PDB file of C-alpha atoms in Angstrom:
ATOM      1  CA  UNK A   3      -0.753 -29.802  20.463  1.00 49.00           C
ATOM      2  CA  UNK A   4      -4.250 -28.089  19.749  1.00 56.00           C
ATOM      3  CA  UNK A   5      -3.721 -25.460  22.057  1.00 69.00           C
ATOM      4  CA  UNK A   6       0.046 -24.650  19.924  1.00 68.00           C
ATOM      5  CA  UNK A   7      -2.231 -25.138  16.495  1.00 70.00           C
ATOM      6  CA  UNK A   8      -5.047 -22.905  17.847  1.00 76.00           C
ATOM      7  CA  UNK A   9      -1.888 -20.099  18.942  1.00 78.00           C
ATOM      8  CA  UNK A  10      -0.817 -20.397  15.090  1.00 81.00           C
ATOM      9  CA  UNK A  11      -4.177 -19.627  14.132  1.00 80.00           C
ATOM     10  CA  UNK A  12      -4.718 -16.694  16.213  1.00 85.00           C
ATOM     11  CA  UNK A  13      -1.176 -15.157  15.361  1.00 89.00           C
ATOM     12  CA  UNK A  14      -1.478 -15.475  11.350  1.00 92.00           C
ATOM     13  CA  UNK A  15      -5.013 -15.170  11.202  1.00 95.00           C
ATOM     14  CA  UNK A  16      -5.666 -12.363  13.860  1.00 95.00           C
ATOM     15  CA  UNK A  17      -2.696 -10.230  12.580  1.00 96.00           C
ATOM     16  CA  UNK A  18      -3.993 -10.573   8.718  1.00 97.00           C
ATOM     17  CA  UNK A  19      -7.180  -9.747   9.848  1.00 97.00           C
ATOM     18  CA  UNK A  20      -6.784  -6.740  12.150  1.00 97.00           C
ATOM     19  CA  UNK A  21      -4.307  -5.399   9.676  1.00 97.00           C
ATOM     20  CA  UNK A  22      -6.633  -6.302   6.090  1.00 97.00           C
ATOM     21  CA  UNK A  23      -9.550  -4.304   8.445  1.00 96.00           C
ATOM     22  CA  UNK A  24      -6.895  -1.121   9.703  1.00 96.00           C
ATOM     23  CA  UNK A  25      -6.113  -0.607   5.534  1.00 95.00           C
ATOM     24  CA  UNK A  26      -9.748  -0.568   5.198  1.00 93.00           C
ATOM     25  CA  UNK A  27     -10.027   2.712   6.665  1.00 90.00           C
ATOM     26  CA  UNK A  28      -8.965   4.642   3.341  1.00 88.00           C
ATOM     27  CA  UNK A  29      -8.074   8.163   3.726  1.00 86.00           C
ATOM     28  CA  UNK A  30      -9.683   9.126   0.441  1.00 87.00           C
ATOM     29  CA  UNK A  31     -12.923   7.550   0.045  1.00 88.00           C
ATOM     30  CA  UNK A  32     -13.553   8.958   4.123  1.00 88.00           C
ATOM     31  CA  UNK A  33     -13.067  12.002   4.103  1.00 88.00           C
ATOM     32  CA  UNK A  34     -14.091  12.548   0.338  1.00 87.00           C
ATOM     33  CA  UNK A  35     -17.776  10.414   1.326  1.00 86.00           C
ATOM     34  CA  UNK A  36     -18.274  10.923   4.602  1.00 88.00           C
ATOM     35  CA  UNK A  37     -16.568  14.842   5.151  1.00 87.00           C
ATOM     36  CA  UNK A  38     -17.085  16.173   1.535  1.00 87.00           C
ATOM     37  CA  UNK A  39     -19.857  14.084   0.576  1.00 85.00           C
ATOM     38  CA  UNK A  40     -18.674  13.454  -2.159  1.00 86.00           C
ATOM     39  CA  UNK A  41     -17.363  10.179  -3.045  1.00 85.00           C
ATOM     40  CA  UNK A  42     -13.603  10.728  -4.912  1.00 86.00           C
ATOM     41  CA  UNK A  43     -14.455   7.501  -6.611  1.00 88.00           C
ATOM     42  CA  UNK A  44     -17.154   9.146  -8.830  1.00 87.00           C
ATOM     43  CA  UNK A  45     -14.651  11.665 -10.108  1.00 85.00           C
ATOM     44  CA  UNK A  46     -11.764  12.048 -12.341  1.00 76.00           C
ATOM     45  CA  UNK A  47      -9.897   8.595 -12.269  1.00 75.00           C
ATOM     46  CA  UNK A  48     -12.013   7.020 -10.039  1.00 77.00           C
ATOM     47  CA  UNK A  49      -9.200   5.752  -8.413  1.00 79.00           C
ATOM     48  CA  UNK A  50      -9.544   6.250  -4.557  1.00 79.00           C
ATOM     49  CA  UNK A  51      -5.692   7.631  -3.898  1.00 78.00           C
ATOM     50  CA  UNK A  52      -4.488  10.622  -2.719  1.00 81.00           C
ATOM     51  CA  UNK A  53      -3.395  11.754  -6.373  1.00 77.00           C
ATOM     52  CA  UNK A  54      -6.789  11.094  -7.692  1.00 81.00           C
ATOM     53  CA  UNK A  55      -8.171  13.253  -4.159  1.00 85.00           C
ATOM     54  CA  UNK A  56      -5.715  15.962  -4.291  1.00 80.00           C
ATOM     55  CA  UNK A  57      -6.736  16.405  -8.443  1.00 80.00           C
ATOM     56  CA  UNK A  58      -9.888  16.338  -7.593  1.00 84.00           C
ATOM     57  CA  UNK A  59     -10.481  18.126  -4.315  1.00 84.00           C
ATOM     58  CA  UNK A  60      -7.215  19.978  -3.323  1.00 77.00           C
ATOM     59  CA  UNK A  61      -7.120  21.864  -0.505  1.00 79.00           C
ATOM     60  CA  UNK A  62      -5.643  21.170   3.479  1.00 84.00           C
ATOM     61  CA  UNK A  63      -8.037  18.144   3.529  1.00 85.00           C
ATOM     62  CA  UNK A  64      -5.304  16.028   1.709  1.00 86.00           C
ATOM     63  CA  UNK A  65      -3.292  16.381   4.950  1.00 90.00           C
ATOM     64  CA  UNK A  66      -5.515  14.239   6.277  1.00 89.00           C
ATOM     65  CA  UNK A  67      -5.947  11.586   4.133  1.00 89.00           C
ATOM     66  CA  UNK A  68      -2.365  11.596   4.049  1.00 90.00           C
ATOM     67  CA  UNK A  69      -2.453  11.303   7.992  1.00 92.00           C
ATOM     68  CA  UNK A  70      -4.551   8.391   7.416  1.00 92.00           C
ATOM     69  CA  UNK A  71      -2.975   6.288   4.625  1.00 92.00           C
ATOM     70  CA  UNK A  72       0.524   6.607   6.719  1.00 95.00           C
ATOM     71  CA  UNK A  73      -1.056   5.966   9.920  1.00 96.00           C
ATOM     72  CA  UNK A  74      -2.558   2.518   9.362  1.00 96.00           C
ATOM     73  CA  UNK A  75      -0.105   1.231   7.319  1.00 96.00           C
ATOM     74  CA  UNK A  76       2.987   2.070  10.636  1.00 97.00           C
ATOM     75  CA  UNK A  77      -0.257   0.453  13.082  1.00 97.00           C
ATOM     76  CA  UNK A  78      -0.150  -2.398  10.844  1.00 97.00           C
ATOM     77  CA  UNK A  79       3.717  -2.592  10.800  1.00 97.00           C
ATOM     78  CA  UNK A  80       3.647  -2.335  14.217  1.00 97.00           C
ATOM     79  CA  UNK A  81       1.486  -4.963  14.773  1.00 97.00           C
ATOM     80  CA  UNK A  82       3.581  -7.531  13.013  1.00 96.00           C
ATOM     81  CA  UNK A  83       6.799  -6.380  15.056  1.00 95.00           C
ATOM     82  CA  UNK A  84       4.995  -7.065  18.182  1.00 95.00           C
ATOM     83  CA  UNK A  85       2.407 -10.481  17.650  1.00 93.00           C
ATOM     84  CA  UNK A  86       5.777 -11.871  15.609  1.00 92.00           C
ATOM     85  CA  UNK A  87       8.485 -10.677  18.121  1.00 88.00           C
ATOM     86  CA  UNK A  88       6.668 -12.801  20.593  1.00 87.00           C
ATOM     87  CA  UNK A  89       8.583 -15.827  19.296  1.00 82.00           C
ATOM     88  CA  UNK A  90      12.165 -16.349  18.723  1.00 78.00           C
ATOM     89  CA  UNK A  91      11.328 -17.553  14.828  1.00 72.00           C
ATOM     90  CA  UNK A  92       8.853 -18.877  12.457  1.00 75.00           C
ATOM     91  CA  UNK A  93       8.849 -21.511  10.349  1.00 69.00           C
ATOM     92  CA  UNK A  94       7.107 -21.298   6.901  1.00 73.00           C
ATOM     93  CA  UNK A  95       6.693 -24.464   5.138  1.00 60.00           C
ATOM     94  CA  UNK A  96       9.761 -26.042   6.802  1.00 65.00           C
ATOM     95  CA  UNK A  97      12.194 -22.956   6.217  1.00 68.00           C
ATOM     96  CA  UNK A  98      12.726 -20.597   9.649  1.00 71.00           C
ATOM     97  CA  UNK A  99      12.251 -16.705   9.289  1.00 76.00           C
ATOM     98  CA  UNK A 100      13.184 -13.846  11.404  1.00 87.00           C
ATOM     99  CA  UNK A 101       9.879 -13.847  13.572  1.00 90.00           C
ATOM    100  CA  UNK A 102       9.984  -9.524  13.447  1.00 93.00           C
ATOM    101  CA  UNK A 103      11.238  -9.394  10.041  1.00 94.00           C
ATOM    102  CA  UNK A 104       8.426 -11.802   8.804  1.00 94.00           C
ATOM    103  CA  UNK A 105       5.651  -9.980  10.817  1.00 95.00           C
ATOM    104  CA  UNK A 106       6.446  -6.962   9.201  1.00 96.00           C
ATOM    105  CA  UNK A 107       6.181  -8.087   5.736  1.00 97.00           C
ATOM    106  CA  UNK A 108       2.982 -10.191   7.072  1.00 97.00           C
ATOM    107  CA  UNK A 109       1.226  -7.809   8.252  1.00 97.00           C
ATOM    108  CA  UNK A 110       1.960  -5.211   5.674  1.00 97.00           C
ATOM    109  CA  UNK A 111       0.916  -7.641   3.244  1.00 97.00           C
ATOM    110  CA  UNK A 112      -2.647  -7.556   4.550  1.00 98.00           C
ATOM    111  CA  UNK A 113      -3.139  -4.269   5.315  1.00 97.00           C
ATOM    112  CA  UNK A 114      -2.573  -3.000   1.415  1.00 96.00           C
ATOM    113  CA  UNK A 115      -5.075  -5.262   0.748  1.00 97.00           C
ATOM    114  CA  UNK A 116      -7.675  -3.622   2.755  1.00 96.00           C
ATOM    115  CA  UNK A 117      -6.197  -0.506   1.265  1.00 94.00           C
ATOM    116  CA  UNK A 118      -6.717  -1.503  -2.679  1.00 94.00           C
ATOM    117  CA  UNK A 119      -9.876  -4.026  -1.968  1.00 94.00           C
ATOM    118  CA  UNK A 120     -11.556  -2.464   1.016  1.00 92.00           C
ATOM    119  CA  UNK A 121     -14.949  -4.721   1.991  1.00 92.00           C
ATOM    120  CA  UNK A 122     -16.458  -1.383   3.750  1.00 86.00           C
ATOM    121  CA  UNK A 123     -16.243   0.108   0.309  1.00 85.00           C
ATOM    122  CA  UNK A 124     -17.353  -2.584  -2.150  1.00 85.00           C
ATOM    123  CA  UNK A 125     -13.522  -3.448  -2.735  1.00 89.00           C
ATOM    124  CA  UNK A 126     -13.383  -0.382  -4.721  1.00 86.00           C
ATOM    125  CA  UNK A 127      -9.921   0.816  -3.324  1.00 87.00           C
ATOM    126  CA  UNK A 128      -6.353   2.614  -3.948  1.00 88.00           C
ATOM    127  CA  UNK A 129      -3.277   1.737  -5.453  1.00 89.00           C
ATOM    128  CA  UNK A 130      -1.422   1.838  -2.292  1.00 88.00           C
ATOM    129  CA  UNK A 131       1.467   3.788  -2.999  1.00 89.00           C
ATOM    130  CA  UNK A 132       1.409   6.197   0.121  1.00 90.00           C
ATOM    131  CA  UNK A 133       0.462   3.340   2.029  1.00 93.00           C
ATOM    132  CA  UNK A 134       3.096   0.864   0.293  1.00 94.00           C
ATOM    133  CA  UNK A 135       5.727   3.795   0.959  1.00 94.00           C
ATOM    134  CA  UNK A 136       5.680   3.913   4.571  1.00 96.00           C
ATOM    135  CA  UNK A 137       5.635   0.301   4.682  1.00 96.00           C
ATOM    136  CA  UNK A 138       8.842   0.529   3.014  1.00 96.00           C
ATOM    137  CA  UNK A 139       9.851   2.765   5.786  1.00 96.00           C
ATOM    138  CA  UNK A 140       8.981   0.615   8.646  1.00 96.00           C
ATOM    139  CA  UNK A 141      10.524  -2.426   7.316  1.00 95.00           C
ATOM    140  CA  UNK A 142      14.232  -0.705   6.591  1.00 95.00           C
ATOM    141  CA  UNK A 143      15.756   2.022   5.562  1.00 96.00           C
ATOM    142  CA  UNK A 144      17.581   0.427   2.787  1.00 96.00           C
ATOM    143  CA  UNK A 145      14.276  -0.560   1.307  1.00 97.00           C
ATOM    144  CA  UNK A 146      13.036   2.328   1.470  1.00 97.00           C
ATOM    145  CA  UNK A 147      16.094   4.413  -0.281  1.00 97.00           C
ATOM    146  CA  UNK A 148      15.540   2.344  -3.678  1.00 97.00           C
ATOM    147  CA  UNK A 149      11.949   2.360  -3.352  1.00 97.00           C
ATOM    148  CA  UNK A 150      11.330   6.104  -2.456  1.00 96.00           C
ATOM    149  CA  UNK A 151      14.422   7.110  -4.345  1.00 96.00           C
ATOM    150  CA  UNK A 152      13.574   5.979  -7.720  1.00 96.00           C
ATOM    151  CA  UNK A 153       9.967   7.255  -7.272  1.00 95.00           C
ATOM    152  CA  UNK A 154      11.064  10.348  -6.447  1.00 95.00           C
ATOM    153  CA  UNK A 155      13.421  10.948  -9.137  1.00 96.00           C
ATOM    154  CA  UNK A 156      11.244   9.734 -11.326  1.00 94.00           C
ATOM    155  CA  UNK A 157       8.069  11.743 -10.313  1.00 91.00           C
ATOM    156  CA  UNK A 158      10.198  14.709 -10.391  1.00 92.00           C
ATOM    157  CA  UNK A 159      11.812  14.242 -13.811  1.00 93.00           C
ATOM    158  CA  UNK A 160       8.831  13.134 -15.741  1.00 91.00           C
ATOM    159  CA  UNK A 161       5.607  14.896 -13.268  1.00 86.00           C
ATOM    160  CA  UNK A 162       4.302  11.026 -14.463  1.00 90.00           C
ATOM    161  CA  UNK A 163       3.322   9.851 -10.595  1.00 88.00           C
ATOM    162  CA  UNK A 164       2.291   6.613 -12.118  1.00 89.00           C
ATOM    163  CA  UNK A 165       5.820   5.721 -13.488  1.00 93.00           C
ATOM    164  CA  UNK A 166       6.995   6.759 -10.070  1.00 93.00           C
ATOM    165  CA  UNK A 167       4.540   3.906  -8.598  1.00 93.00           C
ATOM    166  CA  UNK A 168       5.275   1.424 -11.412  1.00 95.00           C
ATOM    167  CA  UNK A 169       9.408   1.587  -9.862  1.00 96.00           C
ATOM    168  CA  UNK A 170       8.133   1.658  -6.193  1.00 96.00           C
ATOM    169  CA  UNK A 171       6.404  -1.560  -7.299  1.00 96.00           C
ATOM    170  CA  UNK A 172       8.473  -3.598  -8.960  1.00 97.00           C
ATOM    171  CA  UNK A 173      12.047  -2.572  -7.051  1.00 97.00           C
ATOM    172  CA  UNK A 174      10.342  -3.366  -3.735  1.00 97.00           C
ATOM    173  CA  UNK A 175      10.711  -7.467  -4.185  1.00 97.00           C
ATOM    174  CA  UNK A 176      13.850  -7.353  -5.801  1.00 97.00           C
ATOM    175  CA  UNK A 177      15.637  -5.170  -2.870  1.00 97.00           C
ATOM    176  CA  UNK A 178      14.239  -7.396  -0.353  1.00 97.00           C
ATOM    177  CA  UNK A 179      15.932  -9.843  -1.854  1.00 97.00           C
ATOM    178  CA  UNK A 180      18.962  -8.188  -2.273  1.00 97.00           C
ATOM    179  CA  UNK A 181      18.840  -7.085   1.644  1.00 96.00           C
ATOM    180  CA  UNK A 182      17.771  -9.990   3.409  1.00 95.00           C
ATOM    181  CA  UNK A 183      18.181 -13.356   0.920  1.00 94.00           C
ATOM    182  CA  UNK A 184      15.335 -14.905   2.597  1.00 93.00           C
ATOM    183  CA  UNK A 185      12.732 -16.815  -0.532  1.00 93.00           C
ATOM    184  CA  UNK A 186      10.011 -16.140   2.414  1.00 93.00           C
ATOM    185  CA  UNK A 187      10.345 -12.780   2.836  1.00 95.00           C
ATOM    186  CA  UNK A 188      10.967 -12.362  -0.915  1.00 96.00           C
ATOM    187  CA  UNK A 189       7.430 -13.902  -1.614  1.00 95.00           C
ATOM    188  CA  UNK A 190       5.709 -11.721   0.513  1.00 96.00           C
ATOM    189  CA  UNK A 191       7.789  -8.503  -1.259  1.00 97.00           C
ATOM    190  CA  UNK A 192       6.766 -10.171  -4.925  1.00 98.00           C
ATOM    191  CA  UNK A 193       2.869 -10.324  -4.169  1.00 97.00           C
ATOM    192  CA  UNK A 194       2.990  -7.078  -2.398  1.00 97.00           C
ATOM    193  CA  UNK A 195       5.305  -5.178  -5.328  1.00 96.00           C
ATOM    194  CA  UNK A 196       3.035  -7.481  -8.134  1.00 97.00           C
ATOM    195  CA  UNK A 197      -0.168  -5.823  -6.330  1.00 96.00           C
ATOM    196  CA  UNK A 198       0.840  -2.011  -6.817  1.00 96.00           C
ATOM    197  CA  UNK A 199       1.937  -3.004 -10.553  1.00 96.00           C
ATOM    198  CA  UNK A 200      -0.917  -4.859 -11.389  1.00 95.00           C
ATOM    199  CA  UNK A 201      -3.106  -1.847  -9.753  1.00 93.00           C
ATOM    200  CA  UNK A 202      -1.528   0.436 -12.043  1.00 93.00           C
ATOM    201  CA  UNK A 203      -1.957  -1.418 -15.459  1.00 92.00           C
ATOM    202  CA  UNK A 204      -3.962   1.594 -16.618  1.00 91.00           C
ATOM    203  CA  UNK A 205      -1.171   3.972 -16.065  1.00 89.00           C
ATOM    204  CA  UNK A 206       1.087   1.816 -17.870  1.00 92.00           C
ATOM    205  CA  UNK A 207      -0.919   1.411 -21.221  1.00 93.00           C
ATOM    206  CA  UNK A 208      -1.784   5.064 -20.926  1.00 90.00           C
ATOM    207  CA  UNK A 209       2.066   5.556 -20.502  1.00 91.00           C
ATOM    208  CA  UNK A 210       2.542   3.675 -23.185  1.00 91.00           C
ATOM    209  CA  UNK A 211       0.194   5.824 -25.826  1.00 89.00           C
ATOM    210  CA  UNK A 212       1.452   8.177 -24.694  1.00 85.00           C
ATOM    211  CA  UNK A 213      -1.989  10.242 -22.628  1.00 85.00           C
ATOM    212  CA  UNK A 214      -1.198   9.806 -18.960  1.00 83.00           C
ATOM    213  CA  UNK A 215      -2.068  12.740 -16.813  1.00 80.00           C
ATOM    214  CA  UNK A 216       1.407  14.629 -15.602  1.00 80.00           C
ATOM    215  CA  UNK A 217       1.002  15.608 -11.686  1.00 72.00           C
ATOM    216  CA  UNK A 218       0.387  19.017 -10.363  1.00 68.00           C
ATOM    217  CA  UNK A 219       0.297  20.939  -7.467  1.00 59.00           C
ATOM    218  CA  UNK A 220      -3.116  22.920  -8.159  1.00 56.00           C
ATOM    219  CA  UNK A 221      -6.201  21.428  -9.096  1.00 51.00           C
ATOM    220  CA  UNK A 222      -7.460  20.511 -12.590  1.00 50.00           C
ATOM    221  CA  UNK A 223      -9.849  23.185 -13.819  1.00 42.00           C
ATOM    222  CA  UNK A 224     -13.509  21.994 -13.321  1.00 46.00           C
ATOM    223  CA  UNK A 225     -15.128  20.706 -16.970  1.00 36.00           C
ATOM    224  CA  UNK A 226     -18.003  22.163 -19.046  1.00 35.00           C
ATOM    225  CA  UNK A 227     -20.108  19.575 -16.313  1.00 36.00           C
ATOM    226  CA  UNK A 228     -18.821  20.532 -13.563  1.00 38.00           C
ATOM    227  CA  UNK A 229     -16.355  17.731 -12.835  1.00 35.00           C
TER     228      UNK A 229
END
């Protein structure tokens, strides 16, 4: 019985914790502090994300923090499929889940945490949307359809990324829901969409007054200081 407690420990815990450390590894605040040397977080939003980078910086170097953001959120994904997929099912709290299914959401729970609250960059993070959008990719293409789809057509539309984000967000628990009618799964998918909302509640009451910044491909012109 201690050795079967001590195997739950390691497959929860080590999973959460490999994955919180792989979203960690932001694309933005690396190669903006350690390749520019210049820290994205000390310009325009201050947001480290690949809108706030690309505004700021431009150039090919976003293909690389887009490399990044992408990559450790499918290692992270994968993770789950495999430590989970070990075992037929799991039971949380009495109620048995689809061991891969629950792995996935699991581990992609943990590692946009790292992403937005990184501990190697005094938890001064992103808002996990590129990250949060291939998670919904890994997990299932349905997913992924409402959750890229309505971002899309609304970041196209209205050149407002934010109220892209702010649909990616809140859509993500509800179509978990809708595809798989598990309350476990559906828990995960409400603290993971309520993180990306609650990360953006500066878009919203700038959306709101009407002075959000509309996305675009160049980069802003520099300021009278520089910025």
């Amino acid at each position: 019985m201690e050795n079967w407690w001590l195997l739950i420990f390691l497959l929860f815990g080590g999973t959460a914790a490999a994955s919180y450390f792989l979203g960690c590894f932001n694309g933005a605040v690396i190669v903006s502090k350690y390749i520019l040397r210049d820290d994205v977080r000390n310009h325009g939003s201050g947001n480290a994300g690949l809108t706030n980078f690309h505004r700021v910086f431009g150039g090919p170097l976003t293909a690389v923090v887009i490399l990044c953001d992408v990559l450790k959120a499918i290692l992270a994904v994968l993770l789950g499929m495999w430590a989970f997929g070990l075992f037929p099912a799991v039971s949380i709290f009495g109620h048995m889940a689809d061991s891969v299914l629950f792995g996935k959401y699991w581990t992609a729970l943990f590692c946009l945490l790292g992403h937005m609250f990184p501990c190697m960059f005094h938890f001064r993070g992103g808002k996990g949307i590129l990250s949060g959008g291939t998670i919904a990719i890994m997990i299932d293409w349905r997913v992924a359809l409402v959750v890229w789809g309505g971002f899309l057509i609304l970041a196209v539309l209205t050149r407002y990324v934010s109220l892209g984000s702010v649909w990616a967000g809140a859509s993500f628990p509800f179509i978990s829901l809708y595809v798989y009618r598990d309350p476990v799964i559906f828990t995960i998918a409400l603290i993971l969409g309520g993180l990306v909302v609650w990360k953006h509640r500066g878009n919203i009451k700038r959306l709101l007054h009407g002075n959000e910044s509309k996305f675009t491909l160049h980069r802003k012109e520099k300021t009278e200081d520089g910025k």
